[in-house]
Each structure stands twice: as C-alpha cells, then as structure tokens.
Coordinates of C-alpha atoms in Angstrom, one line a residue:
M11 CA 3.5 -12.1 15.4
D12 CA 4.5 -9.1 16.9
T13 CA 7.8 -7.7 16.7
L14 CA 9.0 -4.5 17.8
G15 CA 12.2 -2.5 16.9
G16 CA 13.6 0.7 18.0
P17 CA 13.4 3.7 18.7
T18 CA 15.6 4.0 15.7
P19 CA 17.3 7.6 15.0
I20 CA 17.0 9.0 11.6
G21 CA 20.6 9.7 10.4
A22 CA 22.1 13.1 9.2
N23 CA 20.9 11.8 5.4
G24 CA 17.4 10.7 6.6
Q25 CA 18.3 7.0 6.3
V26 CA 17.0 4.6 9.1
S27 CA 18.2 1.2 9.8
V28 CA 15.9 -1.7 10.2
P29 CA 16.9 -4.1 13.0
K30 CA 18.2 -7.3 12.0
H31 CA 15.5 -9.0 14.2
V32 CA 12.8 -7.2 12.3
L33 CA 14.2 -7.9 9.0
Q34 CA 14.4 -11.6 9.8
A35 CA 10.9 -11.5 11.2
L36 CA 9.8 -10.0 8.0
G37 CA 11.5 -12.1 5.6
W38 CA 13.5 -9.1 4.4
S39 CA 17.3 -9.0 3.5
S40 CA 20.0 -6.3 2.5
G41 CA 19.1 -5.3 -1.0
D42 CA 15.4 -5.8 -1.0
R43 CA 13.5 -2.8 -2.4
V44 CA 10.4 -1.1 -0.3
V45 CA 8.2 1.7 -1.0
L46 CA 7.5 4.3 1.7
R47 CA 4.0 5.6 2.1
V48 CA 2.2 7.7 4.1
V49 CA -1.7 7.3 4.2
D50 CA -4.2 10.2 4.6
E51 CA -5.8 8.4 7.6
E52 CA -2.9 8.2 9.5
P53 CA -0.6 11.0 8.7
D54 CA 2.1 10.4 11.3
V55 CA 2.7 6.6 10.5
L56 CA 5.0 5.6 7.7
R57 CA 4.4 2.4 6.1
I58 CA 7.1 0.3 4.7
V59 CA 5.9 -2.1 1.9
P60 CA 7.4 -4.4 -0.2
E61 CA 8.1 -3.1 -4.1
A62 CA 6.0 -6.5 -5.1
V63 CA 3.4 -5.6 -2.6
A64 CA 3.3 -2.0 -3.5
L65 CA 3.1 -3.1 -7.1
R66 CA 0.0 -5.5 -6.7
Q67 CA -1.7 -3.0 -4.5
L68 CA -1.3 -0.5 -7.3
R69 CA -2.6 -2.9 -9.9
R70 CA -5.6 -3.6 -7.9
G71 CA -6.5 -0.3 -7.3
E72 CA -6.1 0.5 -11.1
E73 CA -8.0 -2.8 -12.1
A74 CA -10.7 -1.5 -9.4
E75 CA -10.8 2.2 -11.1
R76 CA -11.1 0.7 -14.3
M77 CA -13.7 -1.5 -13.4
M78 CA -15.7 1.6 -12.0
R79 CA -15.2 3.3 -15.1
M80 CA -16.7 0.7 -17.1
T81 CA -19.8 0.1 -14.9
S82 CA -20.4 4.1 -14.6
H83 CA -21.0 4.1 -18.6
V84 CA -23.3 1.4 -18.7
E85 CA -26.6 2.6 -20.2
P86 CA -29.9 1.6 -18.1
T87 CA -31.7 -1.1 -19.0
R88 CA -35.3 -1.0 -20.2
D89 CA -36.6 -1.9 -16.6
E90 CA -34.5 0.4 -14.9
S91 CA -35.4 3.6 -17.5
T92 CA -39.0 3.2 -16.8
S93 CA -39.4 2.6 -13.1
E94 CA -41.2 5.3 -11.6

C-alpha cells in the first residue's frame, strides 16, 4: 500500500495537516494521538507513529536493555573461565 500525500505546507504555528486520504489509508482519525520522531540514521526524515505503537516500541527497547544488563552481570561458568 503506497500512499502519497503532499507536498503539504507547514503553517505559522508549526502545524501540518495530513490529507484525508492518507489518514483513511492509515486508519487514523481526528483526535488520534501520534509521536513525532527524528532518527539519527535519517536526520531529514520525520516519522509519525501512533502513540500506542511508540509505547510498544519503547517497552520493547526497555526490555531489551534490561536483558542486556542482566546478561552482562552473569558470572562465567567453570568451562568458560578455564578455557585458554
């Protein structure tokens, strides 16, 4: 599903209107909450993500970070510590 909208001007207050056909294609409607994100790999690209999706991604990232911390504190087993 490729849907293109725009170009859309940025208003005086910094607001951007998302065309109706784009909202419909995404299943979004007035009042839905979104998170705006600029990623290091693509500094010229603004990603608009539904709030629920952004929260899931954040939780997954926090869970991955917690797992990394847990595994970094694991003591090596005898086999691992005696290998030369």
